Coordinates of C-alpha atoms in Angstrom, one line a residue:
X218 CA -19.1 14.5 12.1
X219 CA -17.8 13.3 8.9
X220 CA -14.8 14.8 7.6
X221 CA -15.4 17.7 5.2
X222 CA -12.3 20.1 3.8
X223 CA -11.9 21.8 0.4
X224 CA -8.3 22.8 -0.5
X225 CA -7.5 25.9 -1.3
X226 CA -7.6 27.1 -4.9
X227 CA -4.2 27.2 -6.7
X228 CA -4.2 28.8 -10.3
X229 CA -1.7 27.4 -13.0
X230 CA 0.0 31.1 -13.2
X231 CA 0.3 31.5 -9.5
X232 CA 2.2 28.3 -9.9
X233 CA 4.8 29.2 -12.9
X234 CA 5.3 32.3 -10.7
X235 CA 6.5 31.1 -7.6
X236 CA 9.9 29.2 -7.3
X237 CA 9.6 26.3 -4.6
X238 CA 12.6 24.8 -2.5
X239 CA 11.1 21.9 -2.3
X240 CA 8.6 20.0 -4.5
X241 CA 7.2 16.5 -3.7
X242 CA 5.6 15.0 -6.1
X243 CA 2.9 12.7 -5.2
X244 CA 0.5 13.6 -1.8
X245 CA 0.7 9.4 -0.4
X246 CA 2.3 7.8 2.7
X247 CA 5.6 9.2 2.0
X248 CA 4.8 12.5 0.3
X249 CA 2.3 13.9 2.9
X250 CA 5.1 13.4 5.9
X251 CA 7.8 15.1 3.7
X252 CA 5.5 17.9 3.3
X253 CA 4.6 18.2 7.1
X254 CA 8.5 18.3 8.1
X255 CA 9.9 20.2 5.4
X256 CA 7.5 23.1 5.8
X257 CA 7.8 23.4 9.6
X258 CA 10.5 26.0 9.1
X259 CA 8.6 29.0 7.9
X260 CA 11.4 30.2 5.5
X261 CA 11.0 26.9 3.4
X262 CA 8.5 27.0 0.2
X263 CA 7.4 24.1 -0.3
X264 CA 4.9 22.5 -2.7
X265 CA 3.2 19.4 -2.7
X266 CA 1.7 17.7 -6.1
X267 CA -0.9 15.3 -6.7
X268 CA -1.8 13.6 -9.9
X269 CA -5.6 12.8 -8.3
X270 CA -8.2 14.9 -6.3
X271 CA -9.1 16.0 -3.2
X272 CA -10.5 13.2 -0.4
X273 CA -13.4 14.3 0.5
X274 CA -15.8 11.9 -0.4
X275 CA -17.8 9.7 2.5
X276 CA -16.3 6.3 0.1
X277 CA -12.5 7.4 1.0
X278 CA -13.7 8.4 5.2
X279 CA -15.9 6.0 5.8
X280 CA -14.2 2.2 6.3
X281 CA -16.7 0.2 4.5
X282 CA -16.2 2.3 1.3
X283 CA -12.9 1.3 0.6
X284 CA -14.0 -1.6 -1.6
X285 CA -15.9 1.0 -3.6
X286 CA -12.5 2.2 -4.4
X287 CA -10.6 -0.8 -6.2
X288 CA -12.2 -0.1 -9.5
X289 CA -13.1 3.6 -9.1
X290 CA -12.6 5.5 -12.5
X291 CA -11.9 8.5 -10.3
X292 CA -9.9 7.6 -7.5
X293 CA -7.9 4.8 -8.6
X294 CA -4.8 4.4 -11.0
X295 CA -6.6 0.9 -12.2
X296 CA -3.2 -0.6 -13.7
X297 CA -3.3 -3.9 -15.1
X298 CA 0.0 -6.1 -15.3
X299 CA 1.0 -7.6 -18.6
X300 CA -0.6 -11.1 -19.0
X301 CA 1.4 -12.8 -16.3
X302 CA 2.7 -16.3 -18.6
X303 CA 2.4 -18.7 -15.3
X304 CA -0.7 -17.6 -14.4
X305 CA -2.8 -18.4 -17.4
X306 CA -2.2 -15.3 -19.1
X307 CA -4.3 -13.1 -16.9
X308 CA -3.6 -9.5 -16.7
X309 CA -3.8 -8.9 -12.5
X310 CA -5.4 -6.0 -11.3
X311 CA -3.2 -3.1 -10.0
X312 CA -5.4 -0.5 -8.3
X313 CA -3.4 2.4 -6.9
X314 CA -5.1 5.5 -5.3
X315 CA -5.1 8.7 -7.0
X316 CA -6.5 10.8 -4.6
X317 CA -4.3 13.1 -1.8
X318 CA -2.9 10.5 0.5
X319 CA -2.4 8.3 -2.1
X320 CA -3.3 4.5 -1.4
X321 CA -3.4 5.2 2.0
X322 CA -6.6 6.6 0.9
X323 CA -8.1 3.3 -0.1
X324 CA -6.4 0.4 1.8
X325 CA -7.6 -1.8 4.1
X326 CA -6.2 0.5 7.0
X327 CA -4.3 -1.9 8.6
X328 CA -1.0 -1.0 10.5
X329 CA 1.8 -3.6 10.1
X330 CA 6.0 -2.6 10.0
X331 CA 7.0 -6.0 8.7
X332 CA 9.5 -8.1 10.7
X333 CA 12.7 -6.5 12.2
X334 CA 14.5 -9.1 10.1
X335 CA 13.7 -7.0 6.7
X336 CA 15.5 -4.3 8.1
X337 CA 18.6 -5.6 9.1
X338 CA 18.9 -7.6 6.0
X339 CA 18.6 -4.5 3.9
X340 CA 21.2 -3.0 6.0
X341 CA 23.3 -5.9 5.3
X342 CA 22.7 -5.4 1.8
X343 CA 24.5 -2.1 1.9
X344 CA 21.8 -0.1 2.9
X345 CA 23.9 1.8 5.9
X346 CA 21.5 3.4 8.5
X347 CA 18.6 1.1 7.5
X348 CA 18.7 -1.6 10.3
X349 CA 15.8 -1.7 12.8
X350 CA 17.1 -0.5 15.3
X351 CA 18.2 2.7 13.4
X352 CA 14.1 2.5 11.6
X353 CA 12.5 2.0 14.5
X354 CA 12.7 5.6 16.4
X355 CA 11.1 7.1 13.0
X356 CA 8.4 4.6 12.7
X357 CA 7.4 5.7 16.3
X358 CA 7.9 9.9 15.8
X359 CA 5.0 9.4 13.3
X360 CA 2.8 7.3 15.6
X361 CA 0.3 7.9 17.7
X362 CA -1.0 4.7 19.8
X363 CA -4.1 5.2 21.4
X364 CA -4.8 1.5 22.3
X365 CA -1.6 1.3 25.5
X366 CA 0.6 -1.0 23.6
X367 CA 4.5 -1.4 24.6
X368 CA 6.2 2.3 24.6
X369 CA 9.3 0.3 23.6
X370 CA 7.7 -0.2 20.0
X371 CA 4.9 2.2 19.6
X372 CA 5.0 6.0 19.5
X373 CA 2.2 8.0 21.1
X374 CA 3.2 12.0 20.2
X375 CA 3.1 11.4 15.9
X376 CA 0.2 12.4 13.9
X377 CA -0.6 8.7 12.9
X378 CA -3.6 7.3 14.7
X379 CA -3.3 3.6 15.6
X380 CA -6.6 1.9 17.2
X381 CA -8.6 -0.7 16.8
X382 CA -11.1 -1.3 14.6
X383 CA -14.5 -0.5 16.5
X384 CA -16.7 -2.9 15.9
X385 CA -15.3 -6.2 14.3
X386 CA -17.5 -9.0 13.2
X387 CA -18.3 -11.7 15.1
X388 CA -16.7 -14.5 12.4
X389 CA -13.5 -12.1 13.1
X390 CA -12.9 -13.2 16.9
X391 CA -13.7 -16.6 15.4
X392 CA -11.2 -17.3 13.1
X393 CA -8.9 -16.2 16.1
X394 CA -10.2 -19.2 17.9
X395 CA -10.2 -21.9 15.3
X396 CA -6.9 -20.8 14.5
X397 CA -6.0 -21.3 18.1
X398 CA -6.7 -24.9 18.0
X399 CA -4.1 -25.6 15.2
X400 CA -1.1 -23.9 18.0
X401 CA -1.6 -20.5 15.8
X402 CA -1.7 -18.1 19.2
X403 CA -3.1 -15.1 19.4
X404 CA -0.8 -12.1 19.0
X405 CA -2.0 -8.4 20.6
X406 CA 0.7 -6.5 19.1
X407 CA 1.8 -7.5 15.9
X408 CA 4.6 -4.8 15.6
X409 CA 6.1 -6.0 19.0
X410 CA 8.4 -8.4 19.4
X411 CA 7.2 -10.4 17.1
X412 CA 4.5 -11.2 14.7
X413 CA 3.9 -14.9 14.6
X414 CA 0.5 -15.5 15.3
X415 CA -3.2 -14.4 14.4
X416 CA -5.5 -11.4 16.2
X417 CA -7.4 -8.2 14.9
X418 CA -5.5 -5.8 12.9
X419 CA -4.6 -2.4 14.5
X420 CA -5.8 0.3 12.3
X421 CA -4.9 3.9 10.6
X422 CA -8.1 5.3 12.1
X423 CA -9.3 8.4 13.8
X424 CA -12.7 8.5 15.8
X425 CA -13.7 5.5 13.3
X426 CA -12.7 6.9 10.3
X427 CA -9.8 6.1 7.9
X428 CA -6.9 8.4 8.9
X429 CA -4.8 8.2 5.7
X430 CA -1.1 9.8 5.7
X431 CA -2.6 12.9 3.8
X432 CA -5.4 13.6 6.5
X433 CA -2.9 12.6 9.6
X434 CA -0.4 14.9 8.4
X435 CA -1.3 17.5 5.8
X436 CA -4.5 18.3 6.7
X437 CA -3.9 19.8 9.9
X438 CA -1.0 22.5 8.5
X439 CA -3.3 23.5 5.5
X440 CA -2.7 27.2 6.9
X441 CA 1.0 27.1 6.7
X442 CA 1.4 29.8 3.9
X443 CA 4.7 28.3 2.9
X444 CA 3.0 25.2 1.8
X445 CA 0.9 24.6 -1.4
X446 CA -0.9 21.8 -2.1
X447 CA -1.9 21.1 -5.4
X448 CA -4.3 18.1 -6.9
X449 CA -5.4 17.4 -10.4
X450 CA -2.0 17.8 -11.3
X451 CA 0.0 15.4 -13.3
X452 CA 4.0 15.4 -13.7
X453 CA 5.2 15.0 -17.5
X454 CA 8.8 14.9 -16.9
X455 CA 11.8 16.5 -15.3
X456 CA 13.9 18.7 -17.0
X457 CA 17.3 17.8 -15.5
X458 CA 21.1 18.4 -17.1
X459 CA 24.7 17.5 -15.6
X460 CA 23.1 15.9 -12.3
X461 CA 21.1 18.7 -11.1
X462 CA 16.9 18.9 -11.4
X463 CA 15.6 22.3 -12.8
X464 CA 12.0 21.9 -12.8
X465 CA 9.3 19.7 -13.6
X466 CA 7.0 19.8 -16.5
X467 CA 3.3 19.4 -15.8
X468 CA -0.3 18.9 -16.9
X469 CA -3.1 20.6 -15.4
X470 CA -6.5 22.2 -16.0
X471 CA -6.0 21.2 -19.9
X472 CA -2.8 23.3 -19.7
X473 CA 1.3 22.7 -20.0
X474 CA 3.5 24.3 -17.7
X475 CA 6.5 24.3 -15.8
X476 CA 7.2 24.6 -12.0
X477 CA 10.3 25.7 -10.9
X478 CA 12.5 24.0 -8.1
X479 CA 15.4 26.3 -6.1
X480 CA 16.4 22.9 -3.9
X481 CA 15.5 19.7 -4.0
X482 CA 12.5 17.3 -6.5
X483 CA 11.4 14.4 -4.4
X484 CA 9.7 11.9 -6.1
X485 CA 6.8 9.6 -3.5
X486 CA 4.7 8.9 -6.5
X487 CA 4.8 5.1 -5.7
X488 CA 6.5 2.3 -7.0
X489 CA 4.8 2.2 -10.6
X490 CA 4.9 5.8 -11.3
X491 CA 8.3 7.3 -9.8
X492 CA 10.3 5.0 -12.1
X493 CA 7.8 5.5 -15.2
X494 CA 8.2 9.8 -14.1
X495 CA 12.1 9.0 -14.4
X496 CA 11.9 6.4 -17.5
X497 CA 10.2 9.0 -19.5
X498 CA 12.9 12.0 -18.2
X499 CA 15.3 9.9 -20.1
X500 CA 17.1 8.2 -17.1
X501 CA 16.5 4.2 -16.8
X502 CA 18.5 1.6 -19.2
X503 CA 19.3 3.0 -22.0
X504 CA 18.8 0.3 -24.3
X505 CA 14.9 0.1 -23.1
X506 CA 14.6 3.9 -23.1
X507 CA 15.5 3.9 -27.0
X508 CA 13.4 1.4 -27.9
X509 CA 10.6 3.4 -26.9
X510 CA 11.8 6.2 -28.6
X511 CA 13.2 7.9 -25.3
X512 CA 16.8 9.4 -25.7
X513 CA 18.3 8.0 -22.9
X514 CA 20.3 11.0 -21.0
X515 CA 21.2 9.3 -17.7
X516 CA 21.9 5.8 -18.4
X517 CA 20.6 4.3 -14.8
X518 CA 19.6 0.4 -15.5
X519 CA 18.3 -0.2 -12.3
X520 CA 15.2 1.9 -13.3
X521 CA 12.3 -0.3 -13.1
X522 CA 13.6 -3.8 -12.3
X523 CA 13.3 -5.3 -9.1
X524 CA 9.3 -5.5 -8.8
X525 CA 8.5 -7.6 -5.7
X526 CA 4.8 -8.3 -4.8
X527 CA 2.9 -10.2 -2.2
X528 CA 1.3 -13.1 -4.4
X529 CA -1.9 -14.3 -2.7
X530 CA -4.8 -17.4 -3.2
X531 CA -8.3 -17.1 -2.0
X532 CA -10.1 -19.7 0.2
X533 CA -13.9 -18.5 0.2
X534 CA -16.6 -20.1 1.9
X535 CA -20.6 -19.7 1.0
X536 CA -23.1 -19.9 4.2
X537 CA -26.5 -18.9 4.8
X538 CA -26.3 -16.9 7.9
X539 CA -26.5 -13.1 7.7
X540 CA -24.2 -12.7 10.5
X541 CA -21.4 -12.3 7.7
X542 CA -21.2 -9.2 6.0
X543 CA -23.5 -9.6 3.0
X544 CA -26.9 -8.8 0.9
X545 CA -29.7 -10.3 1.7
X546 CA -33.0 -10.6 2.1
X547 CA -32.1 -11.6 5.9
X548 CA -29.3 -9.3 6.0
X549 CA -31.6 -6.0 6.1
X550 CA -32.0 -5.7 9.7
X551 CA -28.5 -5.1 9.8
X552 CA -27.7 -3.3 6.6
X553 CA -30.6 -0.5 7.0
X554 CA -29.2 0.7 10.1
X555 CA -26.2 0.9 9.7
X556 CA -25.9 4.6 8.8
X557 CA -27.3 5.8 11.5
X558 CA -25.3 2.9 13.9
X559 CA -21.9 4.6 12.5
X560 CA -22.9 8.2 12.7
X561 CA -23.7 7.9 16.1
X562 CA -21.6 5.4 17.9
X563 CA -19.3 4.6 15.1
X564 CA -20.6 1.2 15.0
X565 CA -22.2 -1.8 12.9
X566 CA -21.6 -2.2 9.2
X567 CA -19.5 0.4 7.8
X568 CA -17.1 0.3 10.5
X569 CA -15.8 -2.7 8.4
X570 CA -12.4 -2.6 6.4
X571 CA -13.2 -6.3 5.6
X572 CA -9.8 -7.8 6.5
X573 CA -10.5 -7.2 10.1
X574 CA -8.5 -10.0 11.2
X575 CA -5.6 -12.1 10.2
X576 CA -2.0 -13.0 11.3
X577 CA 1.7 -14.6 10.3
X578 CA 2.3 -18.2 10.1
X579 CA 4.5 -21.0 8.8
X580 CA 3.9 -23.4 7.0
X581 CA 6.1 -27.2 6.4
X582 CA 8.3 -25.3 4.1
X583 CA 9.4 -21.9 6.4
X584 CA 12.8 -21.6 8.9
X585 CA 12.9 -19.8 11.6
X586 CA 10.4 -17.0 10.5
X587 CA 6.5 -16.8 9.2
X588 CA 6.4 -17.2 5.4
X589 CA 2.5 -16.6 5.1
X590 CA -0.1 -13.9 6.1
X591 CA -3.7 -14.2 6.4
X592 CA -6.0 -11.4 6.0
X593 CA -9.7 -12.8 7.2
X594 CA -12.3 -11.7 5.1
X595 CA -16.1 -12.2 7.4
X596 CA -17.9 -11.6 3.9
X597 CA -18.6 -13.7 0.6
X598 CA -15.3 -13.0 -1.7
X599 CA -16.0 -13.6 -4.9
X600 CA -15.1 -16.4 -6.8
X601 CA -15.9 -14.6 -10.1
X602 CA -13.6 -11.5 -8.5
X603 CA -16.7 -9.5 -8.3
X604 CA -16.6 -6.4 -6.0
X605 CA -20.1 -7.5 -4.4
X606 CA -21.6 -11.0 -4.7
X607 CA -25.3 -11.6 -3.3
X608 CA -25.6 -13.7 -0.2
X609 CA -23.1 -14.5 2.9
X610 CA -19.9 -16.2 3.4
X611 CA -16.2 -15.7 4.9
X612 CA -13.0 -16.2 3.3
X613 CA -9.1 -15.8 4.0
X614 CA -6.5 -14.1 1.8
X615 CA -3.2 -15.9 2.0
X616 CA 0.4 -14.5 0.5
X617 CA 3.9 -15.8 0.3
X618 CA 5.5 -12.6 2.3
X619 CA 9.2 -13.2 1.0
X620 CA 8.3 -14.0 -2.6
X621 CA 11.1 -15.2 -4.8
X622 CA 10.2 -14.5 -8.3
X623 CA 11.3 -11.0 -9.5
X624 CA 9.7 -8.6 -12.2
X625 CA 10.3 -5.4 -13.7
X626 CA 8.6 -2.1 -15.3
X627 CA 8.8 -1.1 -18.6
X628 CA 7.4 2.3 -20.7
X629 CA 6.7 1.2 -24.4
X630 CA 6.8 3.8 -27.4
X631 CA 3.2 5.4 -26.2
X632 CA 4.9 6.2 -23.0
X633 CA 2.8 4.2 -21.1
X634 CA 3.8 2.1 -17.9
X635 CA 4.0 -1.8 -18.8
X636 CA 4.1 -3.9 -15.8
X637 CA 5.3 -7.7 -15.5
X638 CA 5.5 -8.9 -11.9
X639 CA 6.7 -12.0 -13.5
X640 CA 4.9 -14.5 -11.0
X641 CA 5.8 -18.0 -9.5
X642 CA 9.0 -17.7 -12.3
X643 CA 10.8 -19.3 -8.8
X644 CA 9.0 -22.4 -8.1
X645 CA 9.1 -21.6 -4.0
X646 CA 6.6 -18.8 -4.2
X647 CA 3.8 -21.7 -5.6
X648 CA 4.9 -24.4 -2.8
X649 CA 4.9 -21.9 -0.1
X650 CA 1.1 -20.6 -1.7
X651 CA -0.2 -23.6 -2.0
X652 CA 1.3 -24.9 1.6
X653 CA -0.5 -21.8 2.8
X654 CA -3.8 -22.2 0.9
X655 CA -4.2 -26.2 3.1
X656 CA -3.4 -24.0 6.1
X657 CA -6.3 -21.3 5.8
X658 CA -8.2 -24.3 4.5
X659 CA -7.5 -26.1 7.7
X660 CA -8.2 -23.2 9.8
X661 CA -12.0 -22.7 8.2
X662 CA -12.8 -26.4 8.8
X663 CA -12.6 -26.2 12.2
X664 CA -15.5 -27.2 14.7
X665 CA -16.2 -23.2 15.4
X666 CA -17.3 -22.4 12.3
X667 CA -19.8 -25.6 11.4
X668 CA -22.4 -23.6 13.4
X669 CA -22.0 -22.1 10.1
X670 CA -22.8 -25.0 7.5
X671 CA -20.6 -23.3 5.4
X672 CA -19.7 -25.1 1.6
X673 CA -16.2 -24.2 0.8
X674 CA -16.2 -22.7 -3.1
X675 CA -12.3 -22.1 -3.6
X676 CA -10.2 -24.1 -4.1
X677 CA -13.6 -26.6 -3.5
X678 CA -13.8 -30.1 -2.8
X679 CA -12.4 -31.3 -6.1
X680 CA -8.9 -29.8 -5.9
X681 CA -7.1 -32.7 -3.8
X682 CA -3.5 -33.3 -5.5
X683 CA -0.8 -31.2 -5.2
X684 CA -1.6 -30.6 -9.3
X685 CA -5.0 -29.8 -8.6
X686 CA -3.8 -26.5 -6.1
X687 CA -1.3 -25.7 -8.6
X688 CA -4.1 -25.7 -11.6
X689 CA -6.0 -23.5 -9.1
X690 CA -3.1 -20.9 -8.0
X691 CA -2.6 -20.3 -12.0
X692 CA -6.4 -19.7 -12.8
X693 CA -6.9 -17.9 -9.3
X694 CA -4.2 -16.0 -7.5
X695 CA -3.6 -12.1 -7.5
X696 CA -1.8 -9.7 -5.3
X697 CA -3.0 -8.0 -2.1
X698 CA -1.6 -4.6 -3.8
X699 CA 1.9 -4.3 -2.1
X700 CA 4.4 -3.6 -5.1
X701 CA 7.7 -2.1 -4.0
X702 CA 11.4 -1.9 -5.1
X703 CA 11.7 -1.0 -8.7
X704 CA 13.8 2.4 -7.7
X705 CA 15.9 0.2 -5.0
X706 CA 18.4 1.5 -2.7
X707 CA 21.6 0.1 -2.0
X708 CA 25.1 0.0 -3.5
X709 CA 25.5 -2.0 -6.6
X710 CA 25.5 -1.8 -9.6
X711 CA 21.5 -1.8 -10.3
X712 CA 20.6 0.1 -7.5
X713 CA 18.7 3.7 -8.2
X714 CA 19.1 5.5 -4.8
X715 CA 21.9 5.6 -2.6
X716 CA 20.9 5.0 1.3
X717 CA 20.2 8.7 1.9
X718 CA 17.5 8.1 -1.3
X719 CA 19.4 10.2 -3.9
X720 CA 18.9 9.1 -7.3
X721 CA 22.5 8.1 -8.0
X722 CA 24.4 10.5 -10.8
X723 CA 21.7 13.5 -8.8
X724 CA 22.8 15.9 -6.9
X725 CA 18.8 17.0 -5.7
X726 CA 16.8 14.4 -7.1
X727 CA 15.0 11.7 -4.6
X728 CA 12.8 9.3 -3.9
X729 CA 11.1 8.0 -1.3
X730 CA 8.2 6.0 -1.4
X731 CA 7.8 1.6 -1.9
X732 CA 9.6 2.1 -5.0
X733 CA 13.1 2.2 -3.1
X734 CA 12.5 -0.8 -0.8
X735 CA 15.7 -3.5 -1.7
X736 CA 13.7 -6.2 -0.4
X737 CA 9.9 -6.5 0.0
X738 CA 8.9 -6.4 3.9
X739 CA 6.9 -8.9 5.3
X740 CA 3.8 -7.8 5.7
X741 CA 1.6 -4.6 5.0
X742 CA 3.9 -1.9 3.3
X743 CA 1.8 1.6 4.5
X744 CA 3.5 2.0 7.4
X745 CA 6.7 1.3 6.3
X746 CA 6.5 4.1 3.4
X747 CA 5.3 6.4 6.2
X748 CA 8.7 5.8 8.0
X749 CA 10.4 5.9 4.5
X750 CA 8.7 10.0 4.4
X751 CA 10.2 10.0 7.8
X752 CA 13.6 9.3 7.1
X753 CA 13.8 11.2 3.7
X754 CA 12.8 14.3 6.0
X755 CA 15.4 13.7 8.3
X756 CA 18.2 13.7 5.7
X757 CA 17.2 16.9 3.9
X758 CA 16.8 18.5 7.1
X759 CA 20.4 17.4 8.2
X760 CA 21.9 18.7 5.3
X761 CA 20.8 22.3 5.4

């Protein structure tokens, strides 16, 4: 049975009304855990805020919808970066969900920590308590492994679901081989001991549906009456003086309003919005703030720098066989049964989340650890970045997982969110893409997929030089939607959150979401914002 719910109704006044100890703005990967822990004790009022709606559409639960979601005018953010100078001038695509649970309600799914490495180095950088063998306990409290993988890494008590996908393609198991015959091994567990290697992703799923962080761990304590929940709501600013929050100002129904807070604000609105929320409170650089017209009130110039993102290039392959995931003609005999394959055995089709398979390699130019990740795709990707193409084909996604190039957010004089990721500005991020493009390349060329016949359309057969891939990554490459750090933790000078994720100069302001990351992680970031909610939990709760 598909997964039906309606929130409760929550009327503006009932909201100016009540004073809440808590509020957490933004219902995502972080958000929805804070909410679950904080409202366990039945004497804490908490409230929960999200800009988008409720999730109860068949596109967010069922996994084949989520590339319905991308472009949605409803459940998507749809940011678009500032036209990136290295890459042609091309605005890149920022979708971000607006929805409760966030873009954990429209990713691929897939559950990936990064490497233990990442979190020891942001310990190192001052980050105290952030080193993986202090992360690790809180990534498993929120886990809930079904699949019988190592107890030493995997949790099986937490509301998180991690399976297998049910029914992966064919071409998926295949890429696994022909990887196999360039020494790229197959790796079971990619959050074990380590990730080098290729296999099918574990997934965020429950019974064969997506399991998003709202839905694992808000929807099940609905009936807690010290917790609203509120959608359709969007956050202003926050109305703060001498260091301490006083409430947020809000927009909802077509009315203006303010919600109180007794305790704490905690901001998980994501690494776009949670600095923009602050920038437009008055606390960012100050110099920036002004020249938007902002009077700058806490002058915090961390605000907004630091964007890292996962910058990726496309090999796509065109083939005639309807054994891909496609529309055709021949395709039919798969495609028209599908419904009634999932809603019965959770199988066929729509079990899909498209990246069913991938892995962590190195390429000529990496040390001791992978420096690119695959994400197979056993459908046509576009090469006119089309959402659906006609006809059959496979592909692989390939990103430089410790890019060097760093950008920033801005808010101009409308108040709106500028983003410049500021791409391939350090010449290593286009060497290690383009050393990872050959690889993919490599991988599709090999004898298991010539069953295939399949013509190669990206890069293509005319891109040879070492000019030619570098023509191609400007006019091609985008992002596999992984932005983090432009709130970061640490201690210097531009960091915006202490290690306990208080805004510095705050006294009961924090964040907790991507946005606070020092360092990008190397690999998919969901599960690493869920333990983010995690730990955020734990330090309120150790300070009462």
């Amino acid at each position: 049975m598909l997964y039906k719910r309606t929130l409760p109704e929550i009327d503006n006044q009932q909201l100016q009304q009540h004073r809440y100890d808590y509020v957490i703005v933004g219902a995502g990967s972080a958000g929805s855990v804070i909410a679950n822990r904080l409202s366990e004790d039945p004497n804490t009022r908490v409230c929960l805020i999200e800009a988008g709606a409720a999730d109860n559409s068949p596109r967010i639960q069922i996994p084949a919808g989520t590339i319905t979601l991308y472009k949605s005018k409803k459940y998507s953010w749809n940011f678009f970066s500032t036209p990136q100078k290295r890459l042609n001038n091309r605005q890149i695509h920022a979708p971000r969900g607006k929805m409760v649970g966030g873009s954990s309600s429209m990713n691929s799914m897939i559950y990936i920590r990064g490497n233990a490495s990442d979190y020891d180095n942001w310990e190192a950088k001052g980050c105290a308590g952030w080193g993986w063998k202090e992360v690790l306990p809180f990534f498993k409290r929120s886990e809930k492994n079904v699949i019988q993988q190592d107890l030493a890494f995997h949790g099986v008590e937490g509301e998180l679901f991690v399976d297998h996908p049910k029914d992966p393609n064919p071409l998926s198991k295949l890429f696994i081989q022909a990887a196999a015959l360039l020494n790229l091994k197959e790796n079971q567990d990619f959050n074990a001991a380590s990730s080098e290697g290729v296999g099918i992703y574990d997934v965020t799923q429950r019974d064969g549906q997506r399991l998003s962080s709202f839905k694992a761990f808000v929807q099940p304590i609905l009936t807690r009456s010290n917790l609203t929940v509120v959608t359709e709501c969007e956050v202003e600013r926050i109305h703060h003086s001498e260091g301490q929050v006083h409430s947020i100002h809000v927009q909802r129904q077509g009315q203006n309003f303010d919600i109180r807070i007794n305790k704490e604000l905690i901001l998980s609105a994501g690494a776009f919005v949670s600095p923009l929320l602050l920038m437009k409170s008055g606390i960012g650089p100050k110099s920036e703030l002004e020249q938007a017209g902002i009077e700058c009130k806490v002058d915090l110039p961390g605000v907004g720098k630091n964007l890292q993102e996962h910058i990726d290039g496309l090999v796509t392959v065109r083939t005639n066989s309807s054994k891909t995931l496609g529309f055709s003609v021949g395709a039919l005999a798969s495609i028209l049964p599908a419904p009634f394959q999932y809603a019965l055995k959770r199988k066929g089709w729509l079990t899909t989340n498209y990246v069913e398979a991938g892995g962590f390699a190195k390429t000529p130019l990496a040390t001791d650890l992978p420096d690119v990740q695959f994400h197979f795709v056993p459908g046509y990707r576009s090469h006119r970045g089309r959402l659906f193409e006609w006809g059959h084909g496979y592909a692989i996604h390939t990103c430089v997982l410790r890019p060097k190039s760093i950008g920033e957010i801005r808010v101009n004089a409308q108040k709106q969110i500028e983003i410049d990721y500021n791409f391939l500005e350090k010449e290593h991020d286009m060497h290690v893409l383009i050393e990872g493009i050959k690889l993919a390349q490599r991988i599709l060329k090999q004898d298991v997929f010539k069953a295939f016949n399949g013509q190669e359309i990206l890069p293509g057969p005319d891109v040879k030089t070492d000019a030619d891939y570098q023509a191609y990554v400007r006019e091609y490459a985008a992002t596999v939607f992984h932005p983090v750090g432009t709130c970061k933790m640490g201690i210097d000078a531009m960091s915006v959150v202490d290690p306990k994720l208080k805004v510095v100069g705050f006294n009961n302001l924090r964040i907790a979401d991507a946005s606070i990351m020092p360092d990008l992680v190397s690999g998919n970031t969901n599960a690493p914002c869920i333990m983010i909610g995690e730990r955020a939990a734990d330090f309120i709760l150790q300070q009462q």
